[in-house]
Coordinates of C-alpha atoms in Angstrom, one line a residue:
X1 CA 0.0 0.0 0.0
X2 CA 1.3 3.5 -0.8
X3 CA 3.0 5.6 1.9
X4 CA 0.9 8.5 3.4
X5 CA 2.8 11.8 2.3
X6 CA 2.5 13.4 5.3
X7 CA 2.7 16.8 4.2
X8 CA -1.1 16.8 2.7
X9 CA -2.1 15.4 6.4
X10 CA -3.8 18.5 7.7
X11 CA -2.2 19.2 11.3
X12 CA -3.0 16.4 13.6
X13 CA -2.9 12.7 12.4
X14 CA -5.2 11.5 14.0
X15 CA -8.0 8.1 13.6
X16 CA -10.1 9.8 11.6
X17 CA -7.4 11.1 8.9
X18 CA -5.9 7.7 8.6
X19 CA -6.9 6.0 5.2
X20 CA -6.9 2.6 6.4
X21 CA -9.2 3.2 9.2
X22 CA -12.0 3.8 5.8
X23 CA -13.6 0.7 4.9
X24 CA -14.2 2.2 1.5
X25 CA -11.0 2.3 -1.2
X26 CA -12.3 5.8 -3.1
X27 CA -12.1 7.2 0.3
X28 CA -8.7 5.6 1.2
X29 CA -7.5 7.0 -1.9
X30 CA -8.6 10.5 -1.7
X31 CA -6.9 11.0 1.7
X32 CA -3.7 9.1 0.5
X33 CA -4.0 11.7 -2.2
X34 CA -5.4 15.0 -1.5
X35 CA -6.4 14.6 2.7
X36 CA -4.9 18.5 2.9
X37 CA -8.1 19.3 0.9
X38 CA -10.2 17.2 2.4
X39 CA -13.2 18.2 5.4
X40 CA -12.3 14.8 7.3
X41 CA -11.3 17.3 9.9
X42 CA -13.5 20.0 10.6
X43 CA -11.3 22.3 12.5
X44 CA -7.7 21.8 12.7
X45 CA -5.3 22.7 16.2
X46 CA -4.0 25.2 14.2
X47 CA -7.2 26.8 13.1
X48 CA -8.6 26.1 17.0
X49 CA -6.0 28.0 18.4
X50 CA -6.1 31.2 16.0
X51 CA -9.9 31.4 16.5
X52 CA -9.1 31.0 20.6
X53 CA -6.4 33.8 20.0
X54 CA -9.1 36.3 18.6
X55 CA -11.4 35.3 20.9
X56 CA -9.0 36.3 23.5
X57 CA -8.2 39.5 21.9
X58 CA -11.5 40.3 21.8
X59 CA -12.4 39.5 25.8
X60 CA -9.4 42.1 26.7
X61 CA -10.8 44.7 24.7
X62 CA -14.1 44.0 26.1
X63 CA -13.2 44.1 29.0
X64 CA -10.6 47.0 28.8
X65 CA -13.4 49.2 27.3
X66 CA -16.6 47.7 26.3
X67 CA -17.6 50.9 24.2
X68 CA -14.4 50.6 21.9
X69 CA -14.8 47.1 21.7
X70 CA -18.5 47.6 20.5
X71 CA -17.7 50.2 17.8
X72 CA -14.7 48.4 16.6
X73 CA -16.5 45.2 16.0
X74 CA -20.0 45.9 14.8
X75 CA -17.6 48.4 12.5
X76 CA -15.6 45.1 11.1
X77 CA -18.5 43.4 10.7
X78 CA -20.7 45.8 9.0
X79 CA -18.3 47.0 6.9
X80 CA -17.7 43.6 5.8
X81 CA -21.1 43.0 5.5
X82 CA -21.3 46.1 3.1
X83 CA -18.0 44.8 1.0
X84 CA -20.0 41.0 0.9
X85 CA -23.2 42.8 -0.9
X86 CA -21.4 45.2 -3.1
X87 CA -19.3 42.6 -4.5
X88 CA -21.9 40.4 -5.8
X89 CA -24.1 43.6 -7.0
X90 CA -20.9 44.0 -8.8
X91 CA -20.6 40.7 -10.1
X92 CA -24.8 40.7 -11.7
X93 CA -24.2 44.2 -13.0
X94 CA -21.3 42.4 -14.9
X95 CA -23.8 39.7 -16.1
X96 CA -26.3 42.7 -17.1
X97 CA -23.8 44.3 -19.1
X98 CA -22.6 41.6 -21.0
X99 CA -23.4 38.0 -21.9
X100 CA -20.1 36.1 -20.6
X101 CA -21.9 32.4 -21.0
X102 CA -20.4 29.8 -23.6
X103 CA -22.9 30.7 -26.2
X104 CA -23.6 27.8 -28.7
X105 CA -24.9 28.3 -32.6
X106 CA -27.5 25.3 -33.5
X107 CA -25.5 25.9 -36.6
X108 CA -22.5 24.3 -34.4
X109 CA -24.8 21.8 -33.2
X110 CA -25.7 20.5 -36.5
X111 CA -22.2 20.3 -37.7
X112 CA -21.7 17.4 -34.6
X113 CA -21.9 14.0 -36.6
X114 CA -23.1 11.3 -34.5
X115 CA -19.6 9.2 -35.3
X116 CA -17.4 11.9 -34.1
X117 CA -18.8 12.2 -31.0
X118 CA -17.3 11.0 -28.0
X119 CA -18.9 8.9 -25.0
X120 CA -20.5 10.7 -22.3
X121 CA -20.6 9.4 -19.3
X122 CA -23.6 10.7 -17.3
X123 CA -23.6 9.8 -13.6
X124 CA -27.0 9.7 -11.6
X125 CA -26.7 9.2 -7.8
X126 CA -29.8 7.6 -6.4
X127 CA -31.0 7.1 -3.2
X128 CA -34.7 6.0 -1.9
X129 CA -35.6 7.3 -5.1
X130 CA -38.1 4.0 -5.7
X131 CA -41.2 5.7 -6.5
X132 CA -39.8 8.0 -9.3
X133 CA -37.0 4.9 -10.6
X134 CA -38.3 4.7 -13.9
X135 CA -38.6 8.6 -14.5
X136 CA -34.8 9.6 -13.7
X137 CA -33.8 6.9 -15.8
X138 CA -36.3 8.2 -18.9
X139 CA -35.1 12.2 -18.2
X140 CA -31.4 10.8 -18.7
X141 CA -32.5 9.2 -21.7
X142 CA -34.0 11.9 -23.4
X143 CA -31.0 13.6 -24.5
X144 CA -30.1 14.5 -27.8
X145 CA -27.6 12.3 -27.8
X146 CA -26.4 8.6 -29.9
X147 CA -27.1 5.9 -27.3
X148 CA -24.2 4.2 -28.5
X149 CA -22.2 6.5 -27.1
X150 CA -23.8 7.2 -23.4
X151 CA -22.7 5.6 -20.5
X152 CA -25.3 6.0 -18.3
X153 CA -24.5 4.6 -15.0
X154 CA -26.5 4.3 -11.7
X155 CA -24.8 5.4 -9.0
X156 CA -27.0 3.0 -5.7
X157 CA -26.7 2.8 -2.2
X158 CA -26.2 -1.2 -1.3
X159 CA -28.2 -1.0 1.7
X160 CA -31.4 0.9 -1.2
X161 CA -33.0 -2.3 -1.8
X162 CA -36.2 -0.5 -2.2
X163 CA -34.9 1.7 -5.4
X164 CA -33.0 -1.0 -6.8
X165 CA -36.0 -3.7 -6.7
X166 CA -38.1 -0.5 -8.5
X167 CA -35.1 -0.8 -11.4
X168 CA -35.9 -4.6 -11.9
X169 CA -38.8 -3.2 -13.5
X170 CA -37.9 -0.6 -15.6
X171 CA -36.5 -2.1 -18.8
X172 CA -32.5 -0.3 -19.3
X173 CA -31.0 -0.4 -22.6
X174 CA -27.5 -1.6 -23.2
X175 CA -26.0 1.9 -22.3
X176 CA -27.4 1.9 -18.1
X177 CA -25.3 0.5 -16.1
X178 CA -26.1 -0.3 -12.1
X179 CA -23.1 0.5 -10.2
X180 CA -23.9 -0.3 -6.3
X181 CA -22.0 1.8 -3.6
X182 CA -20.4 -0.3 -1.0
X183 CA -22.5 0.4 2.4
X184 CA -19.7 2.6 4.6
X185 CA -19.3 5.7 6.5
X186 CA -19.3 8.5 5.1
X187 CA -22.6 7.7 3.2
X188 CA -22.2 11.0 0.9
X189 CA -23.3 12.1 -2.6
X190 CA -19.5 12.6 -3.6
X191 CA -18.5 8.9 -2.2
X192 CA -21.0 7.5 -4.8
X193 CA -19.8 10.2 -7.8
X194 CA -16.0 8.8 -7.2
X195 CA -17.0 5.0 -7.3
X196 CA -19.4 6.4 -11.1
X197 CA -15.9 8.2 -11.8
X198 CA -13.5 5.4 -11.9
X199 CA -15.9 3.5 -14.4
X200 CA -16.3 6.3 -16.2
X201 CA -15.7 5.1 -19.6
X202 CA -16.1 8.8 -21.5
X203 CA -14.4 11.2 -22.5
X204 CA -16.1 13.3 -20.6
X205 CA -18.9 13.3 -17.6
X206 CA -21.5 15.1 -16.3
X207 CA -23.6 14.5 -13.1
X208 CA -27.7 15.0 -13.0
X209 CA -29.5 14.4 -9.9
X210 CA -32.9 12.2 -9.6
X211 CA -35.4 14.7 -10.5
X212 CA -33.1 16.8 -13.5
X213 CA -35.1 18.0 -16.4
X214 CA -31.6 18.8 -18.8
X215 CA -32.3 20.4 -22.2
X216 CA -31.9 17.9 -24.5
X217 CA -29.1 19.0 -26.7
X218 CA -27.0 20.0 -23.8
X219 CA -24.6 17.7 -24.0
X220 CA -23.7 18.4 -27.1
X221 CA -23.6 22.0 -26.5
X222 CA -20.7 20.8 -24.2
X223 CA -18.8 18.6 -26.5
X224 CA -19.1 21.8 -29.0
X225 CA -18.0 23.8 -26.2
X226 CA -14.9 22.0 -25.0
X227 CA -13.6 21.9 -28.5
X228 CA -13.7 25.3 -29.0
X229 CA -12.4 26.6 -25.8
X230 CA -8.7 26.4 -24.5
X231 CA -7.5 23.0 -23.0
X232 CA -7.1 24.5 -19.2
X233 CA -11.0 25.0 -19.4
X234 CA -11.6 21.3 -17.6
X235 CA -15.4 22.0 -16.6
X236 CA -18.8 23.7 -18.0
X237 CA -21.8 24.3 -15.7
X238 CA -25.4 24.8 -17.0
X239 CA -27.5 27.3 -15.6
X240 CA -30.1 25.5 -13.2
X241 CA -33.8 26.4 -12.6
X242 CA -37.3 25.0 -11.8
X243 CA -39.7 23.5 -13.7
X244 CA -42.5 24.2 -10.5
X245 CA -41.8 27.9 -9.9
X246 CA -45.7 28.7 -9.2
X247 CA -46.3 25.6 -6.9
X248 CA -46.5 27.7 -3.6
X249 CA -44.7 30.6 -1.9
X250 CA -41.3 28.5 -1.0
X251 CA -40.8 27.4 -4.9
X252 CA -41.8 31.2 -5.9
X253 CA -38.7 32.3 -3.7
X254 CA -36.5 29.3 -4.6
X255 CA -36.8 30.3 -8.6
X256 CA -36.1 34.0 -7.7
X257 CA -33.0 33.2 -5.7
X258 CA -31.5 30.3 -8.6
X259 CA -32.4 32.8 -11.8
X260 CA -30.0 35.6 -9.3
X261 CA -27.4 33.1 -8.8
X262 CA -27.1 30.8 -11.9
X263 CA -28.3 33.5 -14.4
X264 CA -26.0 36.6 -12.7
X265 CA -24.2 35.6 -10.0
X266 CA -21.9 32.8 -11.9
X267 CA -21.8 34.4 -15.3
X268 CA -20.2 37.5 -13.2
X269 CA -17.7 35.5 -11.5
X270 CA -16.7 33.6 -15.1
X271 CA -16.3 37.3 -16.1
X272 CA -13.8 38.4 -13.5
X273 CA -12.2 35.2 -14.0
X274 CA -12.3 33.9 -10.3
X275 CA -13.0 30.6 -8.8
X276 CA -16.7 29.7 -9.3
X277 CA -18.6 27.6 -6.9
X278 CA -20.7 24.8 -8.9
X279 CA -23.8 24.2 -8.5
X280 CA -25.0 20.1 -7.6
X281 CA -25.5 18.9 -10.6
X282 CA -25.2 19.7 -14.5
X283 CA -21.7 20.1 -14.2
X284 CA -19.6 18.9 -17.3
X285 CA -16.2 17.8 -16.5
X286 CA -13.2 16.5 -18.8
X287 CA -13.0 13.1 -17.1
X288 CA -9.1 12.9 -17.3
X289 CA -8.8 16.5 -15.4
X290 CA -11.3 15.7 -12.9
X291 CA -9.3 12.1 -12.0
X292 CA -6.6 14.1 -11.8
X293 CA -7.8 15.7 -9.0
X294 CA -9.0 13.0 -6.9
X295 CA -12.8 13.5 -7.8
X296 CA -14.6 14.8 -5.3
X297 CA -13.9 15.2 -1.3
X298 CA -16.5 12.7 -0.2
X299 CA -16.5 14.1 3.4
X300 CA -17.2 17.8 2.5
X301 CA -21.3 18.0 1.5
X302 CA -21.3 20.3 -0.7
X303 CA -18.9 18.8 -2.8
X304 CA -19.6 21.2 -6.0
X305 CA -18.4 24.3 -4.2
X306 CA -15.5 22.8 -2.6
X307 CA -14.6 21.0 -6.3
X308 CA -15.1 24.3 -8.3
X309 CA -12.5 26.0 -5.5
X310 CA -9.7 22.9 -6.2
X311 CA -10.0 23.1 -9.6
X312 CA -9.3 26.8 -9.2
X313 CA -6.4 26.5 -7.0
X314 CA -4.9 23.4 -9.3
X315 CA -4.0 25.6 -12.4
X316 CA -8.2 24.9 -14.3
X317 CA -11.2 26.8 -15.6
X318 CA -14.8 26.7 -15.2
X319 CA -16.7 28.5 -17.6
X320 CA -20.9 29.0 -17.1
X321 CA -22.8 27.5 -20.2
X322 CA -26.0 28.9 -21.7
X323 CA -28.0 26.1 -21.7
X324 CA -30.4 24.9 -18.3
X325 CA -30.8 22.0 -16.5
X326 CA -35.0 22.4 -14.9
X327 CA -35.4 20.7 -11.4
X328 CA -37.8 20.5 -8.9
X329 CA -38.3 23.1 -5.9
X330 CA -38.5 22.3 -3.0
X331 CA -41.7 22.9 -2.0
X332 CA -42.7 21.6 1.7
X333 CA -40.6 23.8 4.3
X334 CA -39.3 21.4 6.4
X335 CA -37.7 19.5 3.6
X336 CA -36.3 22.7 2.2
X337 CA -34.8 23.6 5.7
X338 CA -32.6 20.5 5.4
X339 CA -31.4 20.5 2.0
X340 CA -30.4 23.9 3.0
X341 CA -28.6 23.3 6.1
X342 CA -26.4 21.3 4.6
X343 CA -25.2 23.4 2.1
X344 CA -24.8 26.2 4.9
X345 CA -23.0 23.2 6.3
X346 CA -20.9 22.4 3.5
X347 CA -19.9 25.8 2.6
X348 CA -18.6 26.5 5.9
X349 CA -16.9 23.0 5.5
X350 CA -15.3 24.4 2.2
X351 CA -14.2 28.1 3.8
X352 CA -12.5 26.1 6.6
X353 CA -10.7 23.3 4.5
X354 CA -9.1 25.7 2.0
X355 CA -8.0 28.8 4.8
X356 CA -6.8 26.2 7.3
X357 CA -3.3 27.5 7.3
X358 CA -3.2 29.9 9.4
X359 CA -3.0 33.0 9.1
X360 CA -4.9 34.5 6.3
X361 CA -4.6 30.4 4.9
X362 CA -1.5 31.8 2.8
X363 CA -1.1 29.0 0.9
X364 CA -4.9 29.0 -0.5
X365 CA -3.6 32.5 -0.9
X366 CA -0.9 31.6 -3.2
X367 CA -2.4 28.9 -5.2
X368 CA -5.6 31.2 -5.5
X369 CA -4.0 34.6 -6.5
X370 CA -5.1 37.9 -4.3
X371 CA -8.4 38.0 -6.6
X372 CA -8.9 34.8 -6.4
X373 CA -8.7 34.1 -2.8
X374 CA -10.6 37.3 -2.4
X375 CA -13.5 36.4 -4.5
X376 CA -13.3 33.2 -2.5
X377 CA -14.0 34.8 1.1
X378 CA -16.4 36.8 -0.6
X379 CA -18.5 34.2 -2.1
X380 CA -18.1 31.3 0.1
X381 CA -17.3 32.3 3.7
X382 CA -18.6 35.9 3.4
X383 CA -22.1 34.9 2.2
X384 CA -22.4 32.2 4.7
X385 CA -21.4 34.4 7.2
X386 CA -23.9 37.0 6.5
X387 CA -26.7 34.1 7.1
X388 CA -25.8 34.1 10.4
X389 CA -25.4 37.1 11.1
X390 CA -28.7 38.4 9.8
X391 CA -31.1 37.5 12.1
X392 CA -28.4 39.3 15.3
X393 CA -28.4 42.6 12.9
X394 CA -32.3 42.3 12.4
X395 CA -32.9 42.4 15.7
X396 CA -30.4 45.5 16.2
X397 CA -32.2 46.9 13.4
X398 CA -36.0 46.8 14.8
X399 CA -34.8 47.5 18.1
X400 CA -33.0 51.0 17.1
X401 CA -35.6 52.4 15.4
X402 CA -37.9 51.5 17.8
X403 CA -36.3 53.1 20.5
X404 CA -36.1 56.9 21.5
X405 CA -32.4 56.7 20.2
X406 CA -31.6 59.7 18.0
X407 CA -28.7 59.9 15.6
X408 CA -27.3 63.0 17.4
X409 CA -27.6 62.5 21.5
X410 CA -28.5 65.8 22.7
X411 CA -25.6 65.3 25.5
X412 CA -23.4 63.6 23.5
X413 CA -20.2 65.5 25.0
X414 CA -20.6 66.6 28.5
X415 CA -19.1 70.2 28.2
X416 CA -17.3 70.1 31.8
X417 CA -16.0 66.9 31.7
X418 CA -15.6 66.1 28.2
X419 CA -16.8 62.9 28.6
X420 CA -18.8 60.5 25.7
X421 CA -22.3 59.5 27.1
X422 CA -22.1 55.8 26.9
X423 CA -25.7 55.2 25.5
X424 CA -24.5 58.5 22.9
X425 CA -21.8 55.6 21.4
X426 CA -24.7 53.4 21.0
X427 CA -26.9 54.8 19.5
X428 CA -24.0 56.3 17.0
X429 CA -22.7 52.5 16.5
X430 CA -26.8 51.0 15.9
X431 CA -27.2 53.9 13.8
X432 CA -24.6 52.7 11.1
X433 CA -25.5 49.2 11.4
X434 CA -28.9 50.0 10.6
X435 CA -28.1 52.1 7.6
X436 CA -25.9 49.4 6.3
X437 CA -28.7 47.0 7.2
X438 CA -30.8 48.9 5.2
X439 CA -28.7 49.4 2.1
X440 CA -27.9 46.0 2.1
X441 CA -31.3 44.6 2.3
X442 CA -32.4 47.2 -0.5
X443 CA -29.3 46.2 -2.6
X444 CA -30.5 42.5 -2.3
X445 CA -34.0 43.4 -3.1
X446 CA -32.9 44.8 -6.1
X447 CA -30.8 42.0 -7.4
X448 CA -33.8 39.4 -6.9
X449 CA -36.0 41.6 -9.0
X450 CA -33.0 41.4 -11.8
X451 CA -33.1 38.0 -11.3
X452 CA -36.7 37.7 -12.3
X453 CA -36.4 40.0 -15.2
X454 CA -33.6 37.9 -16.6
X455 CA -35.4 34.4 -16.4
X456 CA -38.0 36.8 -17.6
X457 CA -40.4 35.5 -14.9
X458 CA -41.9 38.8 -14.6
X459 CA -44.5 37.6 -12.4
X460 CA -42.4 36.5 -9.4
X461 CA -41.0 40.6 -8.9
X462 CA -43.7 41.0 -6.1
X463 CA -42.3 38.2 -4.5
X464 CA -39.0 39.6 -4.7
X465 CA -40.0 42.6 -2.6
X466 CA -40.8 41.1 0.3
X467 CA -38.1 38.7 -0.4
X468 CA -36.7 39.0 3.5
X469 CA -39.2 36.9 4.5
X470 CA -37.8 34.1 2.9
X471 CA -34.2 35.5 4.2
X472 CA -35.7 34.8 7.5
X473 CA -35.9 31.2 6.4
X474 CA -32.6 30.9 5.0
X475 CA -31.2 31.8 8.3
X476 CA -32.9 29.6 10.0
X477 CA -31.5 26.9 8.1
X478 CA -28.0 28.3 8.2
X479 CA -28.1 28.4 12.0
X480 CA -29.4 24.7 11.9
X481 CA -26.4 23.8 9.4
X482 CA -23.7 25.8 11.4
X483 CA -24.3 24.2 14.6
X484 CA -24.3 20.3 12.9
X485 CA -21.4 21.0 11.7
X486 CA -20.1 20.6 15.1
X487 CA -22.0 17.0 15.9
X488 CA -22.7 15.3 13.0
X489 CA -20.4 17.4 10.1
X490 CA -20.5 14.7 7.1
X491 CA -24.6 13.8 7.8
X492 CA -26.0 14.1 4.5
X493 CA -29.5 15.1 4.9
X494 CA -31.9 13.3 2.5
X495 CA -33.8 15.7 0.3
X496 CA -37.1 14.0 -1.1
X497 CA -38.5 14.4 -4.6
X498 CA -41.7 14.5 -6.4
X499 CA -43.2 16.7 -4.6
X500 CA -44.6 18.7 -7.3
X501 CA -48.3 18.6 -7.9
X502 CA -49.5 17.7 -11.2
X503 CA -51.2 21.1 -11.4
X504 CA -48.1 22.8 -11.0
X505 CA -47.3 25.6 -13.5
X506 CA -43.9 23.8 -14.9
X507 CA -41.6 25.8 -17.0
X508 CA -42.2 26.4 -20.7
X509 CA -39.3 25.6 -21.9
X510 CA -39.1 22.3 -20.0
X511 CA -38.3 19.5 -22.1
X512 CA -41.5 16.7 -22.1
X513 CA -40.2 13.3 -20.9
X514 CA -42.2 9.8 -21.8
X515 CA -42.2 7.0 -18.8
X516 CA -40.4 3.9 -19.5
X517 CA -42.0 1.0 -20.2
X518 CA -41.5 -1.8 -17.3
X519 CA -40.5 -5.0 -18.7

């Protein structure tokens, strides 16, 4: 068995960071190989004893003077805050300016002969997906693409005998393959991707979840695509949306928030050329880069951001595709309050894993570039952070301007003694939290309307105005995500499917998708 290079061992060596002590050999080989990258730890000493160090600092400055200590930090933190919110107006004003997605002619399309094309491997983790078997495997089937050259491969859990005995009835053509996923710890998404990825037999791979609704000709947009485009360009995602917007108030918000971030907020950060964070699914990878770098961290769950920030730091490109992959929303809240906790969960798991050398994580630094590693705190610590922060600064917010509070204290310098009045510093310190609340809040109100104007779902702008309702939601789900990640930080949280009614206003542009016949 290989040696362990020590040197990608994050800090302590402990049980947990040992290969052998894996049952599974794709997780014995990604921590042989890349364990420095990997969220098997959480928090290293290192990173434990930097956060006690501010913590520390922090106490004697409380204690020292509690009104400096006040101003300094709700300062920091709001002007952070501020920097968090401009930064990703910046990146969708980029987007509105400019079209930076790989754009694809049908002309281009229909110079593709079918005996020049290469296989495609399409991976499709399942899990208790039994009652809709038969209609992943028909939506993965219904690409434009010669099923000679797919390789379609089922990607079950070995303890899922419900799914897999709903597959003996479902006829699969030559090009499906069932590829079962040893039963072991961690039971994660990205375990059962890596065991798909080393049968890969294409050229290149893409992953759709259960309930994806692709466009049928995108995977030839992305053989087009890759052709075209320099060699370091390794992976394309498509734009992702919902083919249930209108099903109830949570899949109103859910479209308004994925047409801001897949139609603005990635196309911006492929224009400023920093790392982008990838979305689940509908990612298109060259298959020889992505073994290259180990697959994906099958401890971290949310495995797409923390595999678009490696690919980054390893020398590759992602680059946003025009062309959308329709899935369902989630519409019942308590199932949308765990698939969101865990990727709160997993994108504090990513921020920690790639600044875990302390300070500043100077080599994510280096390997990132100053923009780079920027755009990085901004995008993946920084919005995670500002989830949990909202609710504290809301309650700041209400509570100043519902008190008797002015801007300017009448006594705010006692002439004879020259001395501050303490509640004077207060009020002065709410006061520009609450403004930068404000702006903030506006600012975000603003990019969900140019969300909706871009998917041209003009009817979901009045649910962008009162769009902090569902912010108070997200938070919640943050909170719940941010404290698991201290008990139970590789839990993947089941998210169930088919939950759309069949009234449901699905998407136009939605390609139609015919059942499978059972055998």
């Amino acid at each position: 068995m290989p040696e362990i290079d020590a040197s990608k061992i994050p800090d302590e060596l402990d049980e947990s960071v040992v290969p052998e002590a894996h049952a599974d050999p794709t997780v014995q080989k990604f921590l042989r190989e890349h364990a420095s990258e990997s969220a098997v730890i959480t928090l290293t000493g290192r990173q434990i004893f930097f956060f006690l160090v501010y913590l520390a600092a922090a106490l004697v400055l409380y204690l020292r003077d509690w009104k400096i200590f006040l101003t300094v930090l709700n300062f920091v933190v709001s002007g952070f805050y501020l920097v968090v919110i401009l930064y990703k107006l910046l990146t969708v004003l980029l987007s509105l300016l400019h079209h930076w997605e790989i754009r694809i002619k049908p002309e281009e399309i229909a110079e593709l002969e079918d005996e020049d094309l290469p296989v495609y491997t399409i991976l499709l983790p399942m899990y208790k997906e039994h009652e809709v078997a038969h209609k992943i495997v028909t939506a993965a089937l219904s690409v434009d693409y010669p099923r000679d050259k797919l390789d379609v491969l089922l990607l079950l859990e070995e303890d899922d005998l419900e799914t897999r005995k709903a597959l003996e009835k479902v006829h699969l053509p030559d090009c499906v393959r069932q590829i079962i996923i040893p039963d072991s710890q961690p039971k994660t998404k990205p375990k059962a991707c890596n065991h798909g990825l080393q049968q890969a037999r294409g050229e290149y791979v893409v992953i759709f979840d259960a309930e994806d609704r692709p466009e049928p000709d995108q995977l030839k947009k992305a053989v087009a695509a890759f052709r075209r485009l320099p060699e370091k360009i390794v992976c394309l995602q498509a734009k992702l949306n919902y083919y249930n917007p209108r099903q109830n108030y949570l899949t109103r918000w859910f479209t308004m928030e994925y047409s801001v971030w897949f139609d603005l907020f990635l196309p911006g950060l492929h224009a400023l050329g920093v790392p982008i964070p990838l979305g689940g699914t509908s990612n298109h990878f060259k298959t020889s880069a992505l073994r290259e770098l180990g697959g994906w961290d099958p401890f971290n769950v949310t495995e797409d951001c923390d595999l678009g920030i490696r690919l980054y730091k390893h020398g590759f490109k992602t680059r946003v595709m025009d062309s959308t992959t329709f899935e369902e929303a989630n519409s019942k809240l308590g199932n949308w309050i765990r698939q969101r906790s865990r990727w709160v969960k997993g994108y504090i798991q990513t921020h920690l894993v790639h600044t875990r050398r302390f300070p500043m994580g100077v080599p994510g630094l280096w390997r990132l570039g100053p923009r780079g590693y920027l755009s990085f705190l901004l995008t993946v610590g920084g919005l995670s952070l500002m989830l949990l922060l909202n609710p504290i600064y809301w309650a700041i917010g209400i509570y100043y301007l519902s008190s008797p509070w002015q801007m300017w204290y009448e006594n705010y310098v006692d002439a004879a003694r020259s001395v501050m009045d303490p509640w004077s510093v207060v009020s002065q310190v709410f006061w520009y939290v609450t403004v930068t609340l404000l702006v903030s809040n506006a600012v975000f109100i603003l990019i969900n309307v140019l969300g909706c104007i871009r998917r041209k779902l003009y009817d979901l702008i009045p649910w962008a105005l009162v769009s902090p309702i569902y912010w108070i939601f997200i938070s919640l789900a943050a909170w719940k995500g941010f404290l698991q990640l201290f008990t139970k930080a590789h839990f993947w949280e089941k998210t169930l499917h088919g939950l759309d009614h069949p009234g449901g206003n699905h998407h136009a542009d939605v390609p139609a998708a015919e059942e499978t016949g059972a055998d």
